[in-house]
Short mmCIF file of C-alpha atoms and ligand atoms in Angstrom, two decimals:
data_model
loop_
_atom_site.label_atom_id
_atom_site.label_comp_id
_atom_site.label_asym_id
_atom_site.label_seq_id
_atom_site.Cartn_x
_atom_site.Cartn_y
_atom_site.Cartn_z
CA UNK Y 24 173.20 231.52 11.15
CA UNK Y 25 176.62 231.94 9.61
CA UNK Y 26 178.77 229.21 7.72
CA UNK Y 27 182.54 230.28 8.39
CA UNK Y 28 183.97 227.51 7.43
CA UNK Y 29 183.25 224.79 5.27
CA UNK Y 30 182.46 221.44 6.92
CA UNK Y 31 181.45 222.99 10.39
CA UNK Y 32 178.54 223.92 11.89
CA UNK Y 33 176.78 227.39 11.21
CA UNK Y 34 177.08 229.40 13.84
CA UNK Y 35 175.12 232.13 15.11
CA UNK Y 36 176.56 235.87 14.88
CA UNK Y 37 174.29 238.94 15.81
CA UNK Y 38 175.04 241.29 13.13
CA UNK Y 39 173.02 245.07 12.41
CA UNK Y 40 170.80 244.60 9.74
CA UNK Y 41 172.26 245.31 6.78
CA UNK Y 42 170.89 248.66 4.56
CA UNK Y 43 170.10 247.76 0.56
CA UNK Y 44 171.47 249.13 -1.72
CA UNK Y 45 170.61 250.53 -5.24
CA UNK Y 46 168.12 248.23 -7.09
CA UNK Y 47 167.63 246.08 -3.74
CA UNK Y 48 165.30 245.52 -0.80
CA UNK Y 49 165.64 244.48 3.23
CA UNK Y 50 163.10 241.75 3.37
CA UNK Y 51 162.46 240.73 7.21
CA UNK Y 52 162.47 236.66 6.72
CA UNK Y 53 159.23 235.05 8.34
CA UNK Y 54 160.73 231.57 7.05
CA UNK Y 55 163.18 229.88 5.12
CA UNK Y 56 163.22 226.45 3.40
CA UNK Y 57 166.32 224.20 3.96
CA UNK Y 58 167.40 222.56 1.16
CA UNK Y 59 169.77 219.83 -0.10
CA UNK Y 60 171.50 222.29 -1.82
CA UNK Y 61 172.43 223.93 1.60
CA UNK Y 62 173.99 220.89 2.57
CA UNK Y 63 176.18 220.65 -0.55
CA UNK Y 64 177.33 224.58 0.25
CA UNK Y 65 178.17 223.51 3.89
CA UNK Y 66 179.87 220.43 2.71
CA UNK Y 67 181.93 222.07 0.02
CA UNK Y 68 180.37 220.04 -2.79
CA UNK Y 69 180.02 223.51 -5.11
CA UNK Y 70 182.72 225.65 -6.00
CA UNK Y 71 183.87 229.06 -5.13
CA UNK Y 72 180.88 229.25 -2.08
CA UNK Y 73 181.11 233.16 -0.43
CA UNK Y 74 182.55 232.25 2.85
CA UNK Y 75 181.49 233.16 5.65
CA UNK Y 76 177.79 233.09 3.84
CA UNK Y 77 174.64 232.90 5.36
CA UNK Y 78 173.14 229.70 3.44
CA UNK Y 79 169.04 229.91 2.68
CA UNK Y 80 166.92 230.48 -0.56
CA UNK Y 81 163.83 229.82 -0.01
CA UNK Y 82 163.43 232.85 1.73
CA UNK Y 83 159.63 234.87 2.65
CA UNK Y 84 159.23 237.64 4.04
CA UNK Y 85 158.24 241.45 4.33
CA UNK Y 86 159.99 244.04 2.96
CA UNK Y 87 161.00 246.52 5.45
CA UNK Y 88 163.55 248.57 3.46
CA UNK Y 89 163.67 250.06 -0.08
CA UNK Y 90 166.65 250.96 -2.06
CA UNK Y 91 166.80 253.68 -4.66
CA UNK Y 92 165.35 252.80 -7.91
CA UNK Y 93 163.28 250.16 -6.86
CA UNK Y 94 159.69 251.00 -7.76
CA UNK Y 95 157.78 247.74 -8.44
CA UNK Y 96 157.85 247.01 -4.73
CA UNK Y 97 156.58 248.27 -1.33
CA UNK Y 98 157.19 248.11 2.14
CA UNK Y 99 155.55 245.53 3.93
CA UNK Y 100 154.65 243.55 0.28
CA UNK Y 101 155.59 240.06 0.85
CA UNK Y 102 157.98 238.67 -1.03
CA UNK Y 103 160.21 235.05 -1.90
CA UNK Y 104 163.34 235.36 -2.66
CA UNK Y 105 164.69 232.29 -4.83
CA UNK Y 106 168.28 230.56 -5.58
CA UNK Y 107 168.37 233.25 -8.56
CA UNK Y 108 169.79 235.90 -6.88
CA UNK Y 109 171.01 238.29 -9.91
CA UNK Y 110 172.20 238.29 -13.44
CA UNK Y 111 174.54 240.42 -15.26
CA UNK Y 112 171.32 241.02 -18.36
CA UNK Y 113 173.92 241.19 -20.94
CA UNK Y 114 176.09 237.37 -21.37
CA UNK Y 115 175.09 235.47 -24.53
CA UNK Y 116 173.04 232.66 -22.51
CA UNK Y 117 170.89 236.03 -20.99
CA UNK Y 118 170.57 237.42 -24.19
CA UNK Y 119 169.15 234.05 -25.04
CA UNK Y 120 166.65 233.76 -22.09
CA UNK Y 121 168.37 231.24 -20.26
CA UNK Y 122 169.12 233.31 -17.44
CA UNK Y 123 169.09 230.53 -15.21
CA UNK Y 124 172.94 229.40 -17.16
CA UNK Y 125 174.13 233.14 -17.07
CA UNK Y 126 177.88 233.61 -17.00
CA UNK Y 127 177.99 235.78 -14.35
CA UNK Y 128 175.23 235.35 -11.48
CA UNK Y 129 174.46 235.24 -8.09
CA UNK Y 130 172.97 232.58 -6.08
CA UNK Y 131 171.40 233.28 -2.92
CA UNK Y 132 172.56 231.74 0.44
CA UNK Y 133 175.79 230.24 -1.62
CA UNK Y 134 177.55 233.55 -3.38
CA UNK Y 135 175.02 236.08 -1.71
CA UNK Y 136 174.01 235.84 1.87
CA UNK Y 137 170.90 233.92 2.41
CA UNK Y 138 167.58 233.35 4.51
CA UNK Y 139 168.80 231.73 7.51
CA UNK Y 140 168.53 235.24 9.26
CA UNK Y 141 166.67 237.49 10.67
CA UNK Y 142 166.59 239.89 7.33
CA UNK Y 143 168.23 239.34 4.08
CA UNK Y 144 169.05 241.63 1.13
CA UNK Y 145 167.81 240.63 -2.34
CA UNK Y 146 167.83 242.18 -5.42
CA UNK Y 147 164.68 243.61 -6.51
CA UNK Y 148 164.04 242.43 -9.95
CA UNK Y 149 164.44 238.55 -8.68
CA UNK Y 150 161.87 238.89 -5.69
CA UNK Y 151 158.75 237.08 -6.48
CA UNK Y 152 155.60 238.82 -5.05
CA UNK Y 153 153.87 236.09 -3.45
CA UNK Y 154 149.76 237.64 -2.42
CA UNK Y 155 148.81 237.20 0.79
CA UNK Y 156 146.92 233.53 0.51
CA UNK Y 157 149.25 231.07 2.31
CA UNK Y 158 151.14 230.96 5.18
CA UNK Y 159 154.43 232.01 5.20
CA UNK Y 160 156.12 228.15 6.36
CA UNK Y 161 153.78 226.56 4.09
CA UNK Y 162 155.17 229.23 0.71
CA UNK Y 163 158.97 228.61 1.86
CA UNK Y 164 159.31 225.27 -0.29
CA UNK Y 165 157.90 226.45 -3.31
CA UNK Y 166 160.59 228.72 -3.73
CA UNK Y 167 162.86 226.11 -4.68
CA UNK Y 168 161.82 222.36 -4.39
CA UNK Y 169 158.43 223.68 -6.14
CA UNK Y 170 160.47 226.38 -8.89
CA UNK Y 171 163.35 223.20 -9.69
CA UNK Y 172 160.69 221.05 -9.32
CA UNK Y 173 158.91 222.79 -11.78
CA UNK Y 174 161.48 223.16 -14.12
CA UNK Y 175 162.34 219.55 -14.00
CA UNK Y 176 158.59 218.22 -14.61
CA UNK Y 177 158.65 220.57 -17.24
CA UNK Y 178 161.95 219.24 -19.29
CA UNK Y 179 160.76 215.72 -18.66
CA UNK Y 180 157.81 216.68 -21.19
CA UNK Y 181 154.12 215.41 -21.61
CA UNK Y 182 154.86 211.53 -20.68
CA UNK Y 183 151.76 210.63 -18.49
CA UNK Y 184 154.02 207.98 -16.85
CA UNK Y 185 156.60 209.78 -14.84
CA UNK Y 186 159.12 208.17 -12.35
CA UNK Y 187 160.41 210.41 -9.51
CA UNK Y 188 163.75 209.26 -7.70
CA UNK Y 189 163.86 210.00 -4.03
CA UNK Y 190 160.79 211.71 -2.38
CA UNK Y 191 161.59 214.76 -0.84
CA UNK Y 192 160.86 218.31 -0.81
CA UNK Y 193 160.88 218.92 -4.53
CA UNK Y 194 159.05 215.63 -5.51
CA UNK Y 195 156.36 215.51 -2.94
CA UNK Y 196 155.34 218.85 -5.10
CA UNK Y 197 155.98 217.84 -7.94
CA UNK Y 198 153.97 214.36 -7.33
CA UNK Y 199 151.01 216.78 -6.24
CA UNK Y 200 151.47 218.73 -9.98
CA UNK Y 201 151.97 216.02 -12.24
CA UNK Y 202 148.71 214.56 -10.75
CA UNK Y 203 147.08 217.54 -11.63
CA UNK Y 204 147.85 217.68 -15.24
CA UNK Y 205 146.66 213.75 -15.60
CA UNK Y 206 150.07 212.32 -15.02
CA UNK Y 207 150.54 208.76 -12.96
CA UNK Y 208 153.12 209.21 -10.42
CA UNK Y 209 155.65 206.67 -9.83
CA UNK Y 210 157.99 207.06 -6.43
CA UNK Y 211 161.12 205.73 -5.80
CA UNK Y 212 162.67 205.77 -1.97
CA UNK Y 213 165.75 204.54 -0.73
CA UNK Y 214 164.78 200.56 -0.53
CA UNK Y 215 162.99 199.80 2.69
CA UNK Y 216 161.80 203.16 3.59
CA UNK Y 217 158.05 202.23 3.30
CA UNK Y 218 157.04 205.54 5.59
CA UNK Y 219 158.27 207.49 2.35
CA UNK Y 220 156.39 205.08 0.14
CA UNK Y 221 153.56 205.39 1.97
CA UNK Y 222 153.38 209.14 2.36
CA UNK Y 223 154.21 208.85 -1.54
CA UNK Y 224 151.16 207.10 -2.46
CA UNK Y 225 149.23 209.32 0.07
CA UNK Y 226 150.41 211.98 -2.28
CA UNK Y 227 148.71 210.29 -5.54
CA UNK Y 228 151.10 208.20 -6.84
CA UNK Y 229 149.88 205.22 -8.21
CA UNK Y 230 153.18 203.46 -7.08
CA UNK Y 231 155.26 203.48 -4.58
CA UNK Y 232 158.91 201.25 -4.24
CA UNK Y 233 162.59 201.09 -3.62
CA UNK Y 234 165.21 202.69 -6.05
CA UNK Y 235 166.35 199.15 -6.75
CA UNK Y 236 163.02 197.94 -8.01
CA UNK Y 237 162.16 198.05 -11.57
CA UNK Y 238 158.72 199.73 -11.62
CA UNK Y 239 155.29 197.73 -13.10
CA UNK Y 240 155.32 199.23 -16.01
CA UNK Y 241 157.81 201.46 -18.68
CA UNK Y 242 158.00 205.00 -17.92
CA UNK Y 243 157.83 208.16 -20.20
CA UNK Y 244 160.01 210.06 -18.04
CA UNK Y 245 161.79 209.95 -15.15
CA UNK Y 246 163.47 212.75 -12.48
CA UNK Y 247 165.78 212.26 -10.26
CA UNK Y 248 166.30 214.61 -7.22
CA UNK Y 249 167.98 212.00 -4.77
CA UNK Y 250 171.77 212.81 -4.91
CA UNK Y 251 173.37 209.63 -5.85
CA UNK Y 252 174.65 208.75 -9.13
CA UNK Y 253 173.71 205.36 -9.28
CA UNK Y 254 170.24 205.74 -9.92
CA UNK Y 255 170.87 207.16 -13.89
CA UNK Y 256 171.66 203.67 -15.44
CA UNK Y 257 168.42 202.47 -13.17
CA UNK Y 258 166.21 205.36 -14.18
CA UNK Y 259 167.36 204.81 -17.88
CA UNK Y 260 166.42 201.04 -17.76
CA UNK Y 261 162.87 202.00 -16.33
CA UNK Y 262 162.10 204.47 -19.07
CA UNK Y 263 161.18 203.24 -22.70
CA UNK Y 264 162.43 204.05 -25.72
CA UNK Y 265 162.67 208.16 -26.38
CA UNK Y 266 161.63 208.54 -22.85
CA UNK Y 267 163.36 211.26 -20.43
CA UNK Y 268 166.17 210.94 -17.68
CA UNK Y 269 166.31 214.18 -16.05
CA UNK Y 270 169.04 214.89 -13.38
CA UNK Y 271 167.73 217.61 -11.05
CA UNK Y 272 169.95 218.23 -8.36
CA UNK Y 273 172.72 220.61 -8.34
CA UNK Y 274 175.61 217.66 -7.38
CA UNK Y 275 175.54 214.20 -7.46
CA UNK Y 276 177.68 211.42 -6.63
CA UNK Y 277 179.63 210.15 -9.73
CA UNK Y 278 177.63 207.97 -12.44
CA UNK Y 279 179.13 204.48 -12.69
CA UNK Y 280 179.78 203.38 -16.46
CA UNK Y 281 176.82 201.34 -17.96
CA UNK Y 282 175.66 199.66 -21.39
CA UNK Y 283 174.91 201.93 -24.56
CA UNK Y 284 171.71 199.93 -24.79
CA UNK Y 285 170.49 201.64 -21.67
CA UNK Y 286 170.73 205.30 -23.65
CA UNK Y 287 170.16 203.51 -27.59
CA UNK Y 288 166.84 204.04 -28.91
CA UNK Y 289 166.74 207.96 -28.20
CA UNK Y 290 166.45 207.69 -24.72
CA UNK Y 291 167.27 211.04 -23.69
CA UNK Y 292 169.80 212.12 -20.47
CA UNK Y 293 169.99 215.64 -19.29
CA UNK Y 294 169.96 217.71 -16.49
CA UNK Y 295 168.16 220.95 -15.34
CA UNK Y 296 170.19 223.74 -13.43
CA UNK Y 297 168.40 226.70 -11.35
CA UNK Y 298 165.65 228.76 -12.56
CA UNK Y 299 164.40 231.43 -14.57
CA UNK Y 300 162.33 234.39 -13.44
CA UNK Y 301 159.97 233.18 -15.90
CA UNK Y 302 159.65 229.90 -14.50
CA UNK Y 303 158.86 231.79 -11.36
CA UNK Y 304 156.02 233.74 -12.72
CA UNK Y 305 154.76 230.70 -14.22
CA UNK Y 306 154.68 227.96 -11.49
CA UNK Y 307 153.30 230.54 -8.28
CA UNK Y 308 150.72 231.85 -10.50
CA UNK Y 309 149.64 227.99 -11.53
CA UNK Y 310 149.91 227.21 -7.40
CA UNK Y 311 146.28 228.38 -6.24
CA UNK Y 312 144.68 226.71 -9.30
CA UNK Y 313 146.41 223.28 -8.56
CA UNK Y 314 145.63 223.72 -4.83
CA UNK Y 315 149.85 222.50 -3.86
CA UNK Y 316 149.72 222.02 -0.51
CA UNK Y 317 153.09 221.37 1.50
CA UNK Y 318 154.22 219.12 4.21
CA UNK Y 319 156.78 220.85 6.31
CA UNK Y 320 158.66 220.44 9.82
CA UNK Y 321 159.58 223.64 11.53
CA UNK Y 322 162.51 224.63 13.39
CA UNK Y 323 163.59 227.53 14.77
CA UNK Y 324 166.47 229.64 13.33
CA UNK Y 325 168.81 228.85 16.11
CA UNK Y 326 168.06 224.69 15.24
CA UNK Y 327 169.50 225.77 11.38
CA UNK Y 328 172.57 222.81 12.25
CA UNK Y 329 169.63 220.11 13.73
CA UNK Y 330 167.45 221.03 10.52
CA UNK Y 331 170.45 220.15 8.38
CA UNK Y 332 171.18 216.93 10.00
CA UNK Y 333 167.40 215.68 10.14
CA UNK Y 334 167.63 216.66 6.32
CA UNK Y 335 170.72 214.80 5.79
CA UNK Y 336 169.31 211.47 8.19
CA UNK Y 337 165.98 211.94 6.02
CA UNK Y 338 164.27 212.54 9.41
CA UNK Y 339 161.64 213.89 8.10
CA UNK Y 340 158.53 214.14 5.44
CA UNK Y 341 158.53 216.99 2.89
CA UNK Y 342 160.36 219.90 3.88
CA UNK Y 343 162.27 221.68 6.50
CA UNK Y 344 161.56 225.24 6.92
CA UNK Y 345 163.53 227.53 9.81
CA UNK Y 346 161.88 229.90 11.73
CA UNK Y 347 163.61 232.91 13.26
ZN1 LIG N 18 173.97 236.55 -17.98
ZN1 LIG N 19 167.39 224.67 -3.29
#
């Protein structure tokens, strides 16, 4: 499913499947996670999107083709292929291991094509090998809801009270992760939706609300994946002081102005952008031992535009994954 323009529906285009090159593999896709970040590259929230682009990166699959040079890899391994698409190795913030702020990269599904296909390219070195324990729709969201997810809960630091803002894909992971390392959960939904509160608390957490509702007690840290800029002064006033605000999505709407006395007292406000291969290595290898297990709702690969609207509506519990 191809986006030709921005702001329009994908459309579907039968193409050959497309050879890899040096360095990459042909992975035939078995699933693909949709995520909000697909909706910001249809919209035209990011800039400079590859256009047309086939969105989709939480790709897994089977590898069915092998470039030269590729040697850590074989045919039919399975494979995810994450938002980190490539790095240029060499830019001071690579250098530095932060490969996920790298000056020149490529994202999958946004400036290389993406999942929402039949077969996708990838380059080799950012495929995750993924075992053979889990099925294939039920993998898809970890690859990036459960990597950013990851990242997030892990810049939001050891605080046992932690406050997730809207409770999607990522933080219905993350709820089941933080429980695991003996942290108390507290969800915020869009006010009134009590069937995301409920599946919240279903989920572990030991409270469930609206966005607009102060929680019981002071946080340690708080994440926000919803999209809307609002929330930071109301995350900031639920935290206590030195706790954590961390912004996890890749666009939000602005932040309104608000009181220094929400940030005094070393509250902290930051924000978390992609992933590193390490990050990679380190949350699927932790998945079997915490036992994650993911809601999803799957379409078809020809429903890719109904997917994106049910995401958009939140339709749905947990995650959309597209099946082609
Ligand atoms: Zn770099
Ligand atoms: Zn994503």
């Amino acid at each position: 499913m191809i986006l030709k323009k921005l702001k329009t529906p994908l459309e579907w285009v039968e193409l050959p499947d497309p050879e890899p090159g040096v360095g990459e593999i042909r992975v035939k896709v078995s699933a693909c996670g949709v995520c909000r970040t697909d909706l910001h590259v249809v919209d035209g929230e990011l800039p400079n999107p590859m256009i047309p682009i086939i969105p989709g990166h939480e790709i897994v699959g089977r590898i069915d083709a092998i470039g030269t040079g590729v040697e850590a890899l074989k045919i039919g391994e399975r494979v995810g292929i994450p938002w980190l698409g490539h790095t240029d190795g060499d830019c001071p913030y690579c250098i530095r291991h932060q490969e996920n702020l790298c000056d020149h990269p490529l994202f999958t599904g946004y400036t290389r094509n993406g999942g929402f296909a039949t077969a996708a390219i990838a380059d080799a070195r950012f495929a995750f090998p993924l075992g053979e324990s889990g099925s294939d729709v039920e993998l898809a969201p970890l690859l990036c809801a459960g990597l950013i997810g990851w990242r997030s809960l892990a810049i939001a630091g050891e605080g046992k009270k932690l406050g997730l803002y809207g409770f999607g894909a990522a933080a219905h992971i993350v709820a089941q992760i933080a429980k695991w390392q003996g942290k108390s959960v507290f969800a915020f939904t869009r006010p009134g939706d009590v069937a995301k509160q409920a599946f919240a608390r279903s989920l572990g957490a030991v409270w469930a609300g609206g966005s607009d509702e102060m929680p019981p007690e002071q946080l340690d840290a708080a994440i926000i994946y919803a999209t809307v800029g609002d929330l930071v002064p109301l995350a900031l006033k639920a935290v206590r002081k030195g706790g954590c605000v961390v912004c996890a999505g890749i666009h939000m709407s602005d932040i309104p102005s608000f009181a220094y006395e929400l940030l005094w007292e070393e509250r902290q406000l930051v924000s978390v952008a992609n992933l590193t291969r390490q990050d990679g290595i380190d949350f699927l290898g932790l998945v079997p031992k915490i036992g994650i297990v993911t809601k999803t709702t799957s379409y078809p690969l020809r429903k890719a535009n109904e997917a994106l609207a049910d995401l958009r509506a939140g339709r749905f519990e947990g995650a959309a994954v597209l099946i082609p």
